[in-house]
Amino acid sequence: MPTIYRILIAALILLTTAASAAADDWRVVKATNQARYTVDRTNWLDLSPGDLVPNRAWVSTGPRGRVQLARGVESITFHPNTLASIATDGFLSRKTEVVQQVGSLDLEIEKRSQPHTTVQTPYLAAVVKGTIFHVTVGKSKASVSVDRGLVQVTSFASGQQSNLGPRQSATVDSKAGMTVRGQATKPGITSVTPSLAKVPVVGTTKIAGAVEASEAKNKSSAAGKDKGSSASSDGNSANGKGSGSSNASGNSGGNGKSGGNGNGNSGGNGKGSSGKSDNNSGGSGNGNSGGNGNGNSGKGDSGKGDKNSGGNGNGKGKDK
């Protein structure tokens, strides 16, 4: 065979392979700043509209994350706190497997004569020819609901199977097995051989840390804000800057010499101590939240007293 023909055949094969690879790639249509992907399960990269997601990559969304992927007429939307990967194999007969460990996916799959897309979860597998359906995976169960087309759902542990049509759904619980529902007609359930799931439950693999880390960061941020607000409130109360009014009673607990009396009135909210104040012949001591302490006849301590959040405190000194 002449060299020129060999070169042309090689070039044709390369172009066909490249076109096939491009057709297998999912492109980002929409994405928030909490959408990321990884190809090595360690290093995570942010996703932006227009990016190509490599085959077999894991995609993760945070508590406020969302991303929509498209490939031709097909699309997959990741809702918040979702972790899944998409793998496509085959040359002439392309098959796609979605491995969904946790979260919610909306899928629109191209219709073909033979089943070509499978969604694997820790509790069930969904096989489709072409349809619009939704899959949600939690810590102990998973569910599938169908808008259009036909989806075959199989429960691994309980050995149950059901074919879902439009407006029908199935839920597989790790303990209770499969339950089905339908708005018009209820789908049937048949028995199959129990099997093991390909996908581990979330939290049992390193890859699951992507979603868990986002959740922990979100909770930590919220806790920090609450703690800061609480600290600010306590600080204002200690400085006598309480707000509002209250009739809760408190104790000034003052100790005074020579019949000294300490009285404090609080108009604020907060908890703090009236502090130590030495009063000589009518000196004054500052209490909590704008309270006033007065001592009479000699040297007295307004005392260490805690007033409760806007309470009225009265204390009587003891003579020595």
Coordinates of C-alpha atoms in Angstrom, one line a residue:
M1 CA 0.0 0.0 0.0
P2 CA 1.5 3.4 -1.0
T3 CA 2.6 5.6 1.9
I4 CA 0.2 8.3 1.0
Y5 CA -2.8 6.0 1.5
R6 CA -1.5 4.9 4.9
I7 CA -1.2 8.5 5.9
L8 CA -4.7 9.3 4.8
I9 CA -6.2 6.3 6.6
A10 CA -4.3 7.2 9.8
A11 CA -5.5 10.8 9.6
L12 CA -9.1 9.6 9.1
I13 CA -8.9 7.4 12.1
L14 CA -7.5 10.2 14.2
L15 CA -10.2 12.6 13.1
T16 CA -12.9 10.0 13.8
T17 CA -11.5 9.3 17.2
A18 CA -11.3 13.0 18.0
A19 CA -14.8 13.6 16.9
S20 CA -16.1 10.7 19.0
A21 CA -14.2 12.0 22.0
A22 CA -15.6 15.5 21.6
A23 CA -19.1 14.0 21.3
D24 CA -18.5 12.2 24.6
D25 CA -17.6 15.4 26.5
W26 CA -20.1 17.2 28.6
R27 CA -20.0 21.0 28.4
V28 CA -20.9 23.3 31.3
V29 CA -24.0 25.4 30.4
K30 CA -24.6 27.0 33.8
A31 CA -22.6 26.9 37.0
T32 CA -22.4 28.7 40.4
N33 CA -19.2 29.3 42.3
Q34 CA -19.7 26.1 44.4
A35 CA -19.4 23.7 41.4
R36 CA -16.1 21.8 41.0
Y37 CA -14.7 18.7 39.4
T38 CA -11.8 16.3 39.8
V39 CA -10.1 13.7 37.7
D40 CA -7.8 12.3 40.4
R41 CA -10.2 12.4 43.3
T42 CA -7.8 14.7 45.2
N43 CA -7.4 18.0 43.3
W44 CA -10.6 20.0 42.7
L45 CA -11.0 22.6 40.0
D46 CA -13.8 25.2 39.6
L47 CA -16.3 24.9 36.8
S48 CA -17.4 27.8 34.7
P49 CA -19.8 28.1 31.7
G50 CA -18.1 26.8 28.5
D51 CA -15.8 24.4 30.3
L52 CA -15.5 20.8 29.1
V53 CA -15.8 18.1 31.8
P54 CA -13.4 15.2 31.1
N55 CA -14.8 11.7 30.8
R56 CA -15.1 9.9 34.2
A57 CA -14.6 13.1 36.1
W58 CA -16.4 13.6 39.5
V59 CA -18.5 16.7 39.8
S60 CA -19.4 18.2 43.2
T61 CA -21.7 21.0 44.2
G62 CA -21.7 22.8 47.6
P63 CA -24.7 23.9 49.8
R64 CA -25.5 26.7 47.3
G65 CA -23.9 25.0 44.3
R66 CA -25.6 24.1 41.0
V67 CA -24.3 23.2 37.6
Q68 CA -25.9 22.1 34.3
L69 CA -24.0 20.0 31.8
A70 CA -25.0 19.4 28.2
R71 CA -24.0 17.0 25.4
G72 CA -25.9 17.4 22.2
V73 CA -29.6 17.1 23.1
E74 CA -28.9 15.6 26.5
S75 CA -28.4 17.4 29.7
I76 CA -27.8 16.7 33.4
T77 CA -28.4 19.2 36.2
F78 CA -26.6 18.9 39.5
H79 CA -28.6 20.4 42.5
P80 CA -26.9 21.6 45.7
N81 CA -24.8 19.0 47.8
T82 CA -24.6 16.5 44.9
L83 CA -21.6 14.3 44.0
A84 CA -21.6 12.2 40.9
S85 CA -19.4 11.1 37.9
I86 CA -20.2 10.5 34.3
A87 CA -18.4 7.9 32.2
T88 CA -19.1 7.1 28.5
D89 CA -17.7 4.1 26.7
G90 CA -18.1 2.4 23.3
F91 CA -17.4 3.6 19.8
L92 CA -20.3 2.6 17.5
S93 CA -22.7 1.9 20.4
R94 CA -22.1 4.5 23.0
K95 CA -23.2 3.8 26.6
T96 CA -23.1 6.2 29.5
E97 CA -23.0 5.4 33.2
V98 CA -23.7 8.0 35.9
V99 CA -22.4 7.1 39.3
Q100 CA -24.4 9.2 41.8
Q101 CA -23.3 8.9 45.4
V102 CA -25.4 11.6 47.0
G103 CA -27.7 14.5 46.1
S104 CA -30.2 15.2 43.3
L105 CA -29.8 15.0 39.5
D106 CA -32.2 16.0 36.7
L107 CA -31.5 14.1 33.6
E108 CA -32.8 14.5 30.0
I109 CA -31.5 11.6 27.9
E110 CA -31.7 11.1 24.1
K111 CA -34.2 8.4 23.0
R112 CA -32.8 5.3 21.3
S113 CA -34.0 1.9 20.5
Q114 CA -31.8 0.2 23.1
P115 CA -31.1 1.1 26.8
H116 CA -27.9 3.2 26.7
T117 CA -27.7 5.2 30.0
T118 CA -27.6 3.9 33.5
V119 CA -27.6 5.7 36.9
Q120 CA -25.9 3.8 39.7
T121 CA -26.6 4.7 43.3
P122 CA -25.8 3.0 46.6
Y123 CA -29.4 1.6 46.7
L124 CA -30.8 1.3 43.2
A125 CA -29.9 1.4 39.5
A126 CA -32.0 3.2 36.8
V127 CA -31.7 2.1 33.2
V128 CA -33.2 4.2 30.4
K129 CA -33.6 4.3 26.6
G130 CA -34.5 8.0 26.5
T131 CA -36.4 10.0 29.0
I132 CA -36.7 12.9 31.4
F133 CA -36.4 11.8 35.0
H134 CA -35.0 12.7 38.4
V135 CA -32.8 10.8 40.8
T136 CA -32.3 11.7 44.5
V137 CA -29.9 9.9 46.8
G138 CA -29.9 10.4 50.6
K139 CA -28.0 8.7 53.5
S140 CA -30.3 5.7 53.7
K141 CA -32.5 5.7 50.6
A142 CA -32.8 6.8 46.9
S143 CA -35.7 7.7 44.7
V144 CA -36.5 8.0 41.0
S145 CA -39.4 9.9 39.4
V146 CA -40.2 10.0 35.7
D147 CA -41.6 12.9 33.6
R148 CA -41.3 11.3 30.2
G149 CA -40.3 7.9 28.8
L150 CA -39.6 4.7 30.6
V151 CA -37.1 3.9 33.4
Q152 CA -36.4 0.5 34.8
V153 CA -35.5 0.7 38.5
T154 CA -33.8 -2.2 40.4
S155 CA -33.4 -2.4 44.1
F156 CA -30.1 -4.1 45.0
A157 CA -30.6 -5.4 48.5
S158 CA -34.3 -6.3 48.4
G159 CA -34.2 -7.9 44.9
Q160 CA -37.1 -5.8 43.5
Q161 CA -37.6 -4.2 40.1
S162 CA -40.2 -1.9 38.5
N163 CA -40.7 -0.1 35.2
L164 CA -41.7 3.5 35.7
G165 CA -43.6 5.6 33.2
P166 CA -44.6 9.3 33.2
R167 CA -45.8 10.6 36.6
Q168 CA -44.6 7.4 38.4
S169 CA -41.9 7.1 41.0
A170 CA -40.1 4.5 43.1
T171 CA -38.2 4.8 46.4
V172 CA -35.7 2.3 47.7
D173 CA -35.0 2.3 51.4
S174 CA -32.0 0.5 52.8
K175 CA -34.2 -1.4 55.3
A176 CA -37.8 -1.3 53.9
G177 CA -37.0 -2.1 50.3
M178 CA -38.9 -0.6 47.3
T179 CA -42.2 1.3 47.3
V180 CA -43.8 2.7 44.2
R181 CA -46.3 5.5 43.4
G182 CA -48.3 6.7 40.4
Q183 CA -50.6 9.7 39.8
A184 CA -52.8 7.8 37.3
T185 CA -51.7 4.1 37.7
K186 CA -49.4 2.5 40.1
P187 CA -46.4 0.6 38.6
G188 CA -45.9 -3.0 39.5
I189 CA -43.0 -4.6 41.3
T190 CA -41.4 -7.9 40.3
S191 CA -38.8 -10.0 42.1
V192 CA -35.2 -10.3 40.8
T193 CA -32.0 -11.7 42.2
P194 CA -30.5 -9.5 45.0
S195 CA -27.2 -7.9 44.1
L196 CA -24.5 -5.7 45.5
A197 CA -24.3 -2.0 44.7
K198 CA -21.3 -0.6 42.8
V199 CA -21.5 2.7 44.6
P200 CA -20.7 3.1 48.3
V201 CA -22.8 5.1 50.7
V202 CA -21.7 8.7 51.1
G203 CA -19.1 9.2 53.9
T204 CA -17.4 5.8 53.3
T205 CA -15.0 7.0 50.5
K206 CA -12.4 9.8 50.2
I207 CA -14.2 11.3 47.2
A208 CA -17.2 12.0 49.4
G209 CA -15.2 14.6 51.3
A210 CA -15.9 17.2 48.6
V211 CA -19.5 17.6 49.6
E212 CA -18.9 17.1 53.3
A213 CA -16.2 19.7 53.3
S214 CA -18.5 22.3 51.8
E215 CA -21.2 21.5 54.3
A216 CA -18.8 21.8 57.2
K217 CA -17.5 25.1 55.9
N218 CA -21.0 26.4 55.6
K219 CA -21.9 25.3 59.2
S220 CA -18.6 26.7 60.5
S221 CA -19.3 30.1 58.9
A222 CA -22.8 30.2 60.3
A223 CA -21.6 29.2 63.8
G224 CA -18.9 31.9 63.7
K225 CA -21.4 34.6 62.9
D226 CA -23.7 33.4 65.7
K227 CA -20.8 33.4 68.1
G228 CA -19.7 36.8 67.1
S229 CA -23.1 38.2 67.5
S230 CA -23.4 36.6 71.0
A231 CA -20.0 38.0 72.0
S232 CA -21.0 41.4 70.8
S233 CA -24.2 41.2 72.8
D234 CA -22.4 40.2 76.0
G235 CA -19.8 42.9 75.5
N236 CA -22.4 45.6 75.1
S237 CA -24.2 44.3 78.2
A238 CA -21.0 44.4 80.2
N239 CA -20.5 48.0 79.2
G240 CA -24.0 49.0 80.2
K241 CA -25.3 49.3 76.6
G242 CA -28.2 47.0 76.8
S243 CA -31.3 47.5 74.6
G244 CA -35.0 47.3 75.4
S245 CA -36.4 46.9 78.8
S246 CA -37.2 44.0 81.1
N247 CA -38.8 43.5 84.5
A248 CA -36.8 40.4 85.4
S249 CA -35.4 40.8 88.9
G250 CA -31.7 40.6 89.7
N251 CA -29.4 40.8 92.8
S252 CA -26.9 43.5 93.3
G253 CA -25.4 41.4 96.1
G254 CA -23.6 44.5 97.5
N255 CA -21.6 44.5 100.7
G256 CA -21.3 47.8 102.4
K257 CA -19.9 49.3 105.6
S258 CA -21.8 51.5 108.0
G259 CA -25.2 50.8 106.6
G260 CA -24.3 51.6 103.0
N261 CA -27.1 50.8 100.5
G262 CA -26.5 49.8 96.8
N263 CA -29.4 50.1 94.4
G264 CA -29.2 49.4 90.7
N265 CA -31.8 49.8 88.0
S266 CA -31.3 48.2 84.6
G267 CA -33.0 49.2 81.4
G268 CA -31.0 46.9 79.1
N269 CA -30.7 43.4 78.1
G270 CA -27.5 41.5 79.0
K271 CA -25.7 39.8 81.8
G272 CA -22.8 41.3 83.6
S273 CA -21.5 42.3 87.0
S274 CA -21.9 45.6 88.7
G275 CA -18.2 45.5 89.5
K276 CA -16.3 46.7 92.4
S277 CA -16.6 50.4 93.4
D278 CA -15.4 52.0 96.5
N279 CA -17.7 54.8 97.6
N280 CA -16.7 57.4 100.2
S281 CA -19.5 59.5 101.7
G282 CA -22.1 59.3 99.0
G283 CA -19.8 58.0 96.2
S284 CA -21.5 56.3 93.3
G285 CA -20.9 52.8 91.7
N286 CA -21.8 51.9 88.2
G287 CA -23.9 48.7 87.8
N288 CA -24.8 46.7 84.8
S289 CA -26.7 48.1 81.8
G290 CA -27.0 51.6 82.9
G291 CA -27.7 50.8 86.6
N292 CA -26.8 53.2 89.4
G293 CA -25.4 52.2 92.7
N294 CA -25.4 54.6 95.7
G295 CA -23.6 54.2 98.9
N296 CA -24.2 56.3 102.1
S297 CA -22.3 57.0 105.2
G298 CA -18.9 55.7 104.9
K299 CA -16.9 53.5 102.6
G300 CA -18.8 50.7 101.0
D301 CA -18.4 48.3 98.2
S302 CA -21.2 48.3 95.7
G303 CA -20.3 44.6 95.6
K304 CA -19.9 42.0 93.0
G305 CA -23.4 41.5 91.7
D306 CA -24.8 39.9 88.6
K307 CA -27.9 41.5 87.2
N308 CA -30.0 39.4 84.9
S309 CA -30.8 40.9 81.5
G310 CA -32.6 44.1 82.2
G311 CA -33.6 43.3 85.8
N312 CA -34.0 45.6 88.8
G313 CA -31.5 44.9 91.5
N314 CA -31.6 46.0 95.1
G315 CA -28.9 45.2 97.7
K316 CA -28.5 46.1 101.3
G317 CA -25.1 46.5 102.9
K318 CA -24.0 44.7 106.1
D319 CA -22.6 46.7 109.0
K320 CA -19.3 45.6 110.4

